[in-house]
Amino acid sequence: MQFEIENRYLHKNGSIVWVRKLCGMLPDGAGKPARLMALVTDITEQRRALEALKQSEERNRAILKTASDAIITINNQGEIDSVNQSTETIFGYTSSELVGQNVSILMPQPFSREHDGYIQRFLRTNEARIIGTGREVLCQRKDGSTFPADLAVSQVDHLGFFTGVLRDISSRKEMQKHILEIAADEQRRIGLELHDGTQQELTGLSLYASALQETIQTADQIEFEGMSIWRFEDTDFLRLQHTSELIAKRLIETNKHVRDLAHGIMPVQIDAEGLQSALIELARSINSVERIRCVFECDGELNIPNNTTATHLYRIAQEAINNALRHGAAESIRIVLQMLDDRIVLDIHDNGIGIQSDLTNANGLTTKGMGMRTMEYRASLIGGRVQAQPAPDGGTLLRCEILKRGK
């Protein structure tokens, strides 16, 4: 009879060692069990390796469970071997519904027909179409709805498996579309202003200039003491005086109009005080609205030499104020720009109705308004972050923070 056991022992040097004992009974001359023999093997390193492997597997499971991206393993036949929890959330399938199915179940026609070919072509020719590269694809949920995603597929060496990582980029696509729409709307607005405003003003100025020129051309020229002198009737002189005054006045108005247009295109001038000046002007323009009070405060000297950072901060403040007025029904807004440690902090505090709690869509994911997402996008471009929360004394406090060494 043989049996095997594993035990821990205390080594002479104080360390713990694991041993495996393969035990057996030795018979006596009559064939009856008489003595016990054991083959002892030190398996300390094996146990350590197994424990390390166990911990590694637990870490990997934890990573897969908490990852926000869909992570899918596929065999060389294109069949799904495993999925993480985010895959179930994003696509609406359970793990049991997906495992064993062809990965094309996650793609709409005609794209689903192409995926088997990608894997087989790679195995046959080692030519990468999707394998080893990243690309944008269209995915399909269980309910038939589709969404764009970034897909990265890599081969697991020697195991005959492929790992695919899918990231839902619906929000990013929507944000890009929104930014393009903002730019297009701004271009249309500027074009309309130039056509209906500046062009009309220039047309009026040209008419005044023509009238001025016509009056000058009708004047008489006489010789007096060897000099040529232009002589105007009193009515002509008064007309010249009046027309020149109108031209001067309209030039001032046109100059202001062009300056306002330029401010819309580039609100923050490239100088040390550019952002502060722009925010002061923004607060002044909001104050011109009846029953709305807006103030700007700057704590100490704050130099933001990078115009890109300054412009994004200005646009964030502008968007936050628009949200406070349009959705929050605010009547008082305070803009505060300050330096806290190594961070530039922009606070927009309003006394409106406050922010609503995040909504949840059909896939269990939180949704935010386009205004908030636009501000977050702008902050991410300059290495910062935006947070909105109910203010202690009512209303909403929106804070944008960036590192001073940021972009």
Short mmCIF file of C-alpha atoms in Angstrom, two decimals:
data_model
loop_
_atom_site.label_atom_id
_atom_site.label_comp_id
_atom_site.label_asym_id
_atom_site.label_seq_id
_atom_site.Cartn_x
_atom_site.Cartn_y
_atom_site.Cartn_z
CA MET A 1 0.00 0.00 0.00
CA GLN A 2 1.28 3.44 -0.95
CA PHE A 3 0.07 6.90 -0.03
CA GLU A 4 1.28 10.48 -0.49
CA ILE A 5 1.16 13.42 1.91
CA GLU A 6 2.47 16.99 1.98
CA ASN A 7 3.59 18.74 5.16
CA ARG A 8 5.26 21.92 6.36
CA TYR A 9 8.34 21.75 8.51
CA LEU A 10 10.52 24.25 10.31
CA HIS A 11 14.04 24.26 8.93
CA LYS A 12 17.04 24.63 11.20
CA ASN A 13 17.60 28.16 9.83
CA GLY A 14 14.06 29.17 10.86
CA SER A 15 12.49 29.06 7.39
CA ILE A 16 9.41 27.04 6.44
CA VAL A 17 9.91 24.18 3.99
CA TRP A 18 7.33 22.07 2.23
CA VAL A 19 7.98 18.36 1.64
CA ARG A 20 6.12 15.64 -0.19
CA LYS A 21 6.28 12.14 1.28
CA LEU A 22 5.65 9.09 -0.86
CA CYS A 23 5.13 6.38 1.74
CA GLY A 24 4.95 2.61 1.42
CA MET A 25 5.07 -0.51 3.63
CA LEU A 26 7.97 -2.93 3.36
CA PRO A 27 7.01 -6.59 3.97
CA ASP A 28 8.90 -9.01 6.18
CA GLY A 29 9.98 -12.48 5.16
CA ALA A 30 6.43 -13.74 5.50
CA GLY A 31 5.09 -11.03 3.21
CA LYS A 32 3.42 -9.10 5.97
CA PRO A 33 3.86 -5.28 6.33
CA ALA A 34 6.71 -4.73 8.72
CA ARG A 35 8.38 -1.37 8.13
CA LEU A 36 7.34 2.02 6.70
CA MET A 37 9.49 3.60 4.02
CA ALA A 38 9.09 7.21 2.86
CA LEU A 39 10.59 9.04 -0.12
CA VAL A 40 10.86 12.70 0.95
CA THR A 41 11.08 15.47 -1.67
CA ASP A 42 11.54 19.19 -1.00
CA ILE A 43 8.70 20.93 -2.88
CA THR A 44 9.12 24.39 -1.34
CA GLU A 45 9.89 26.05 -4.67
CA GLN A 46 7.00 24.27 -6.37
CA ARG A 47 4.60 25.46 -3.67
CA ARG A 48 5.91 29.01 -3.98
CA ALA A 49 5.47 28.88 -7.75
CA LEU A 50 1.92 27.54 -7.37
CA GLU A 51 1.08 30.22 -4.82
CA ALA A 52 2.51 32.93 -7.10
CA LEU A 53 0.50 31.51 -10.01
CA LYS A 54 -2.65 31.49 -7.87
CA GLN A 55 -2.11 35.11 -6.83
CA SER A 56 -1.43 36.08 -10.43
CA GLU A 57 -4.65 34.42 -11.57
CA GLU A 58 -6.59 36.18 -8.80
CA ARG A 59 -5.11 39.54 -9.84
CA ASN A 60 -5.95 38.88 -13.48
CA ARG A 61 -9.52 37.94 -12.54
CA ALA A 62 -9.82 41.12 -10.48
CA ILE A 63 -8.49 43.21 -13.39
CA LEU A 64 -10.88 41.57 -15.84
CA LYS A 65 -13.78 42.06 -13.44
CA THR A 66 -13.12 45.76 -12.83
CA ALA A 67 -12.01 46.72 -16.38
CA SER A 68 -14.44 49.11 -18.04
CA ASP A 69 -13.58 47.78 -21.51
CA ALA A 70 -14.99 44.57 -22.97
CA ILE A 71 -12.27 41.88 -22.91
CA ILE A 72 -12.94 38.75 -24.96
CA THR A 73 -10.78 35.66 -25.60
CA ILE A 74 -11.30 33.87 -28.91
CA ASN A 75 -9.96 30.55 -30.19
CA ASN A 76 -8.46 30.10 -33.64
CA GLN A 77 -11.89 29.16 -34.99
CA GLY A 78 -13.25 32.55 -34.03
CA GLU A 79 -15.32 31.14 -31.15
CA ILE A 80 -15.63 33.04 -27.88
CA ASP A 81 -13.84 31.28 -25.01
CA SER A 82 -14.39 33.80 -22.21
CA VAL A 83 -15.66 37.31 -21.55
CA ASN A 84 -15.37 39.73 -18.65
CA GLN A 85 -18.20 41.41 -16.79
CA SER A 86 -18.00 44.62 -18.84
CA THR A 87 -18.68 42.61 -22.00
CA GLU A 88 -21.99 41.50 -20.49
CA THR A 89 -22.83 45.08 -19.47
CA ILE A 90 -21.91 46.65 -22.80
CA PHE A 91 -23.48 44.06 -25.11
CA GLY A 92 -26.42 42.92 -22.96
CA TYR A 93 -25.56 39.21 -23.20
CA THR A 94 -24.74 36.89 -20.31
CA SER A 95 -21.45 35.02 -20.31
CA SER A 96 -23.22 31.69 -20.94
CA GLU A 97 -24.94 33.19 -24.01
CA LEU A 98 -21.61 34.21 -25.53
CA VAL A 99 -19.16 31.43 -24.70
CA GLY A 100 -18.97 29.00 -27.61
CA GLN A 101 -20.55 31.45 -30.06
CA ASN A 102 -18.68 32.89 -33.02
CA VAL A 103 -17.38 36.39 -32.26
CA SER A 104 -19.35 37.65 -35.23
CA ILE A 105 -22.43 37.61 -32.95
CA LEU A 106 -21.16 40.96 -31.67
CA MET A 107 -20.96 42.55 -35.12
CA PRO A 108 -23.77 43.66 -37.45
CA GLN A 109 -23.97 42.61 -41.08
CA PRO A 110 -22.07 42.85 -43.35
CA PHE A 111 -19.11 43.22 -40.96
CA SER A 112 -19.81 39.98 -39.07
CA ARG A 113 -19.01 37.92 -42.18
CA GLU A 114 -15.52 39.41 -42.36
CA HIS A 115 -14.18 38.45 -38.91
CA ASP A 116 -13.66 34.73 -39.49
CA GLY A 117 -11.66 35.66 -42.55
CA TYR A 118 -9.39 37.96 -40.54
CA ILE A 119 -8.36 35.19 -38.14
CA GLN A 120 -7.94 32.51 -40.82
CA ARG A 121 -5.97 34.88 -43.07
CA PHE A 122 -3.67 35.77 -40.19
CA LEU A 123 -3.06 32.12 -39.30
CA ARG A 124 -2.38 31.29 -42.94
CA THR A 125 -0.29 34.28 -44.04
CA ASN A 126 0.62 36.12 -40.79
CA GLU A 127 -0.81 39.19 -42.52
CA ALA A 128 -2.42 41.54 -40.01
CA ARG A 129 -5.74 43.13 -40.86
CA ILE A 130 -7.09 43.40 -37.33
CA ILE A 131 -4.71 41.05 -35.46
CA GLY A 132 -1.93 43.04 -33.82
CA THR A 133 -3.39 46.34 -34.94
CA GLY A 134 -6.05 48.68 -33.67
CA ARG A 135 -9.04 49.90 -35.64
CA GLU A 136 -12.49 51.34 -35.28
CA VAL A 137 -15.39 48.91 -35.75
CA LEU A 138 -19.16 48.90 -35.49
CA CYS A 139 -20.56 46.58 -32.80
CA GLN A 140 -24.06 45.25 -32.17
CA ARG A 141 -25.78 44.70 -28.83
CA LYS A 142 -28.19 41.90 -28.04
CA ASP A 143 -31.14 44.24 -28.63
CA GLY A 144 -29.91 44.96 -32.16
CA SER A 145 -28.66 48.50 -31.49
CA THR A 146 -25.19 49.37 -32.74
CA PHE A 147 -22.35 51.52 -31.44
CA PRO A 148 -18.81 52.45 -32.58
CA ALA A 149 -15.87 50.94 -30.72
CA ASP A 150 -12.09 50.87 -30.74
CA LEU A 151 -10.90 47.28 -31.21
CA ALA A 152 -7.46 45.88 -30.43
CA VAL A 153 -6.79 42.17 -31.02
CA SER A 154 -3.58 40.40 -30.00
CA GLN A 155 -2.42 36.80 -30.28
CA VAL A 156 -1.68 34.79 -27.13
CA ASP A 157 1.53 33.01 -28.08
CA HIS A 158 1.58 29.18 -28.09
CA LEU A 159 -2.00 28.90 -26.81
CA GLY A 160 -3.92 29.29 -30.04
CA PHE A 161 -6.03 32.08 -28.57
CA PHE A 162 -6.62 35.73 -29.39
CA THR A 163 -7.59 38.48 -26.98
CA GLY A 164 -9.85 41.29 -28.12
CA VAL A 165 -10.34 44.53 -26.21
CA LEU A 166 -13.35 46.66 -27.19
CA ARG A 167 -13.94 50.20 -25.96
CA ASP A 168 -17.28 51.90 -26.53
CA ILE A 169 -16.50 55.27 -28.15
CA SER A 170 -20.09 56.45 -28.59
CA SER A 171 -19.51 59.37 -26.21
CA ARG A 172 -16.29 60.33 -27.96
CA LYS A 173 -17.99 60.24 -31.37
CA GLU A 174 -20.90 62.28 -30.09
CA MET A 175 -18.47 64.75 -28.54
CA GLN A 176 -16.53 65.09 -31.81
CA LYS A 177 -19.80 65.67 -33.66
CA HIS A 178 -20.85 68.25 -31.08
CA ILE A 179 -17.52 70.10 -31.31
CA LEU A 180 -17.79 70.15 -35.13
CA GLU A 181 -21.35 71.48 -34.85
CA ILE A 182 -20.16 74.21 -32.46
CA ALA A 183 -17.43 75.18 -34.94
CA ALA A 184 -19.89 75.13 -37.86
CA ASP A 185 -22.43 77.21 -35.91
CA GLU A 186 -19.72 79.71 -35.00
CA GLN A 187 -18.64 79.96 -38.64
CA ARG A 188 -22.24 80.54 -39.71
CA ARG A 189 -22.69 83.16 -36.99
CA ILE A 190 -19.52 85.01 -38.01
CA GLY A 191 -20.50 84.82 -41.69
CA LEU A 192 -23.95 86.20 -40.87
CA GLU A 193 -22.47 88.96 -38.75
CA LEU A 194 -20.03 89.89 -41.52
CA HIS A 195 -22.81 89.88 -44.12
CA ASP A 196 -25.59 91.57 -42.18
CA GLY A 197 -23.44 93.72 -39.93
CA THR A 198 -19.96 94.61 -41.10
CA GLN A 199 -20.79 94.50 -44.82
CA GLN A 200 -23.79 96.79 -44.35
CA GLU A 201 -21.71 99.17 -42.28
CA LEU A 202 -18.99 99.25 -44.95
CA THR A 203 -21.64 99.83 -47.61
CA GLY A 204 -22.94 102.81 -45.63
CA LEU A 205 -19.41 104.15 -45.21
CA SER A 206 -18.79 103.86 -48.94
CA LEU A 207 -21.97 105.87 -49.63
CA TYR A 208 -20.85 108.57 -47.20
CA ALA A 209 -17.42 108.62 -48.84
CA SER A 210 -19.03 108.97 -52.28
CA ALA A 211 -21.15 111.85 -51.07
CA LEU A 212 -18.05 113.47 -49.59
CA GLN A 213 -16.16 113.01 -52.84
CA GLU A 214 -19.06 114.39 -54.88
CA THR A 215 -19.24 117.51 -52.73
CA ILE A 216 -15.51 118.09 -53.09
CA GLN A 217 -15.66 117.65 -56.87
CA THR A 218 -18.37 120.34 -57.21
CA ALA A 219 -16.27 122.96 -55.44
CA ASP A 220 -14.83 125.93 -57.37
CA GLN A 221 -11.10 126.60 -57.60
CA ILE A 222 -9.89 130.20 -57.64
CA GLU A 223 -6.49 131.89 -57.71
CA PHE A 224 -5.61 134.11 -54.75
CA GLU A 225 -2.20 135.73 -54.29
CA GLY A 226 -0.56 133.11 -56.46
CA MET A 227 -2.23 130.16 -54.75
CA SER A 228 -5.04 127.84 -55.82
CA ILE A 229 -7.90 127.91 -53.30
CA TRP A 230 -10.95 125.68 -53.20
CA ARG A 231 -14.13 127.60 -52.48
CA PHE A 232 -17.20 125.95 -50.97
CA GLU A 233 -20.65 127.34 -50.50
CA ASP A 234 -21.85 127.39 -46.91
CA THR A 235 -24.26 124.54 -47.56
CA ASP A 236 -21.51 122.45 -49.17
CA PHE A 237 -19.15 123.09 -46.24
CA LEU A 238 -21.82 122.09 -43.74
CA ARG A 239 -22.49 118.97 -45.79
CA LEU A 240 -18.77 118.09 -45.71
CA GLN A 241 -18.63 118.65 -41.97
CA HIS A 242 -21.74 116.57 -41.31
CA THR A 243 -20.65 113.72 -43.62
CA SER A 244 -17.16 113.52 -42.09
CA GLU A 245 -18.69 113.36 -38.61
CA LEU A 246 -20.96 110.50 -39.73
CA ILE A 247 -17.98 108.64 -41.24
CA ALA A 248 -15.99 109.03 -38.03
CA LYS A 249 -18.94 107.80 -35.95
CA ARG A 250 -19.65 104.81 -38.20
CA LEU A 251 -15.95 103.88 -38.27
CA ILE A 252 -15.97 103.70 -34.46
CA GLU A 253 -19.06 101.46 -34.54
CA THR A 254 -17.60 99.23 -37.25
CA ASN A 255 -14.34 98.95 -35.38
CA LYS A 256 -16.24 97.83 -32.25
CA HIS A 257 -18.23 95.34 -34.31
CA VAL A 258 -15.05 93.84 -35.80
CA ARG A 259 -13.44 93.75 -32.34
CA ASP A 260 -16.45 91.82 -30.97
CA LEU A 261 -16.19 89.35 -33.85
CA ALA A 262 -12.48 88.90 -33.20
CA HIS A 263 -13.22 88.35 -29.50
CA GLY A 264 -15.58 85.53 -30.43
CA ILE A 265 -12.90 83.87 -32.55
CA MET A 266 -10.03 84.45 -30.10
CA PRO A 267 -11.44 85.56 -26.72
CA VAL A 268 -8.12 85.39 -24.84
CA GLN A 269 -5.34 87.62 -26.07
CA ILE A 270 -1.80 86.30 -25.95
CA ASP A 271 -0.38 88.19 -23.00
CA ALA A 272 0.23 87.65 -19.29
CA GLU A 273 -3.12 89.12 -18.25
CA GLY A 274 -5.12 87.73 -21.18
CA LEU A 275 -7.31 85.25 -19.28
CA GLN A 276 -8.08 87.65 -16.43
CA SER A 277 -9.04 90.39 -18.89
CA ALA A 278 -11.24 88.00 -20.87
CA LEU A 279 -13.04 86.78 -17.74
CA ILE A 280 -13.57 90.36 -16.54
CA GLU A 281 -15.15 91.17 -19.91
CA LEU A 282 -17.25 87.98 -19.73
CA ALA A 283 -18.55 88.94 -16.28
CA ARG A 284 -19.29 92.48 -17.54
CA SER A 285 -21.27 91.13 -20.50
CA ILE A 286 -23.33 88.86 -18.19
CA ASN A 287 -24.01 91.81 -15.89
CA SER A 288 -25.58 93.65 -18.79
CA VAL A 289 -28.45 91.13 -18.70
CA GLU A 290 -31.34 92.33 -16.57
CA ARG A 291 -31.57 90.79 -13.06
CA ILE A 292 -28.29 88.84 -13.49
CA ARG A 293 -25.26 89.62 -11.33
CA CYS A 294 -21.86 88.19 -12.25
CA VAL A 295 -18.52 89.00 -10.56
CA PHE A 296 -14.95 87.93 -11.28
CA GLU A 297 -12.33 87.46 -8.57
CA CYS A 298 -8.66 86.63 -9.02
CA ASP A 299 -6.67 85.62 -5.95
CA GLY A 300 -3.21 87.12 -6.33
CA GLU A 301 -1.11 87.26 -9.47
CA LEU A 302 -1.66 84.41 -11.86
CA ASN A 303 0.33 84.15 -15.07
CA ILE A 304 -0.88 81.68 -17.70
CA PRO A 305 1.54 82.12 -20.60
CA ASN A 306 0.04 79.34 -22.73
CA ASN A 307 -2.82 80.73 -24.81
CA THR A 308 -4.28 77.28 -25.53
CA THR A 309 -4.72 76.61 -21.82
CA ALA A 310 -6.13 80.09 -21.24
CA THR A 311 -8.61 79.76 -24.12
CA HIS A 312 -9.91 76.37 -22.93
CA LEU A 313 -10.34 77.74 -19.39
CA TYR A 314 -12.28 80.69 -20.79
CA ARG A 315 -14.54 78.39 -22.84
CA ILE A 316 -15.14 76.21 -19.77
CA ALA A 317 -16.18 79.29 -17.78
CA GLN A 318 -18.40 80.41 -20.66
CA GLU A 319 -20.09 76.99 -20.90
CA ALA A 320 -20.57 76.77 -17.12
CA ILE A 321 -22.21 80.21 -17.04
CA ASN A 322 -24.47 79.34 -19.97
CA ASN A 323 -25.55 76.16 -18.16
CA ALA A 324 -26.20 78.09 -14.95
CA LEU A 325 -28.38 80.62 -16.76
CA ARG A 326 -30.14 78.26 -19.17
CA HIS A 327 -30.68 75.20 -16.97
CA GLY A 328 -30.02 76.41 -13.43
CA ALA A 329 -32.09 79.61 -13.51
CA ALA A 330 -29.24 81.35 -11.66
CA GLU A 331 -29.38 85.04 -10.83
CA SER A 332 -25.95 85.38 -9.22
CA ILE A 333 -22.68 83.93 -10.56
CA ARG A 334 -19.20 84.21 -9.14
CA ILE A 335 -16.08 83.42 -11.20
CA VAL A 336 -12.92 82.77 -9.14
CA LEU A 337 -9.47 82.14 -10.65
CA GLN A 338 -6.72 81.23 -8.21
CA MET A 339 -3.52 79.26 -7.64
CA LEU A 340 -3.69 76.43 -5.08
CA ASP A 341 -0.33 74.75 -4.51
CA ASP A 342 0.76 73.64 -7.99
CA ARG A 343 -2.73 73.80 -9.51
CA ILE A 344 -4.56 76.49 -11.40
CA VAL A 345 -8.16 76.42 -10.18
CA LEU A 346 -11.18 77.96 -11.89
CA ASP A 347 -14.41 77.98 -9.86
CA ILE A 348 -17.85 78.92 -11.20
CA HIS A 349 -20.34 79.26 -8.34
CA ASP A 350 -24.00 80.01 -9.04
CA ASN A 351 -27.13 80.30 -6.89
CA GLY A 352 -29.39 78.34 -9.25
CA ILE A 353 -31.52 75.25 -8.66
CA GLY A 354 -28.46 72.98 -8.43
CA ILE A 355 -27.35 70.02 -10.49
CA GLN A 356 -29.43 66.92 -10.99
CA SER A 357 -28.11 63.49 -10.06
CA ASP A 358 -26.60 61.42 -12.86
CA LEU A 359 -29.08 59.55 -15.00
CA THR A 360 -28.63 55.93 -16.00
CA ASN A 361 -29.16 54.65 -19.50
CA ALA A 362 -30.53 51.27 -20.62
CA ASN A 363 -27.10 49.68 -20.33
CA GLY A 364 -26.62 50.73 -16.71
CA LEU A 365 -24.10 53.43 -17.59
CA THR A 366 -24.29 56.95 -16.21
CA THR A 367 -25.00 59.75 -18.65
CA LYS A 368 -24.11 63.44 -18.52
CA GLY A 369 -25.34 66.47 -20.34
CA MET A 370 -23.48 67.59 -23.44
CA GLY A 371 -22.39 70.80 -21.74
CA MET A 372 -20.68 68.92 -18.92
CA ARG A 373 -19.06 66.48 -21.31
CA THR A 374 -17.81 69.35 -23.46
CA MET A 375 -16.18 70.95 -20.42
CA GLU A 376 -14.61 67.62 -19.41
CA TYR A 377 -13.29 67.19 -22.93
CA ARG A 378 -11.75 70.66 -22.95
CA ALA A 379 -10.17 70.06 -19.53
CA SER A 380 -8.68 66.74 -20.69
CA LEU A 381 -6.98 68.54 -23.60
CA ILE A 382 -4.99 70.70 -21.15
CA GLY A 383 -4.26 67.95 -18.62
CA GLY A 384 -6.98 68.91 -16.16
CA ARG A 385 -10.30 67.75 -14.81
CA VAL A 386 -13.74 69.24 -14.21
CA GLN A 387 -16.10 68.40 -11.36
CA ALA A 388 -19.56 69.75 -10.61
CA GLN A 389 -21.25 69.37 -7.24
CA PRO A 390 -23.98 71.00 -5.15
CA ALA A 391 -22.59 74.03 -3.37
CA PRO A 392 -22.85 74.09 0.46
CA ASP A 393 -24.98 77.24 0.41
CA GLY A 394 -27.13 76.19 -2.55
CA GLY A 395 -26.69 76.24 -6.29
CA THR A 396 -23.81 74.58 -8.10
CA LEU A 397 -20.05 74.76 -7.76
CA LEU A 398 -18.11 73.79 -10.88
CA ARG A 399 -14.36 73.46 -10.45
CA CYS A 400 -11.70 73.01 -13.14
CA GLU A 401 -8.19 72.14 -11.96
CA ILE A 402 -5.02 71.86 -14.02
CA LEU A 403 -1.36 71.53 -13.10
CA LYS A 404 0.56 74.72 -13.75
CA ARG A 405 3.18 72.73 -15.65
CA GLY A 406 0.39 71.38 -17.88
CA LYS A 407 -0.02 72.25 -21.53
#
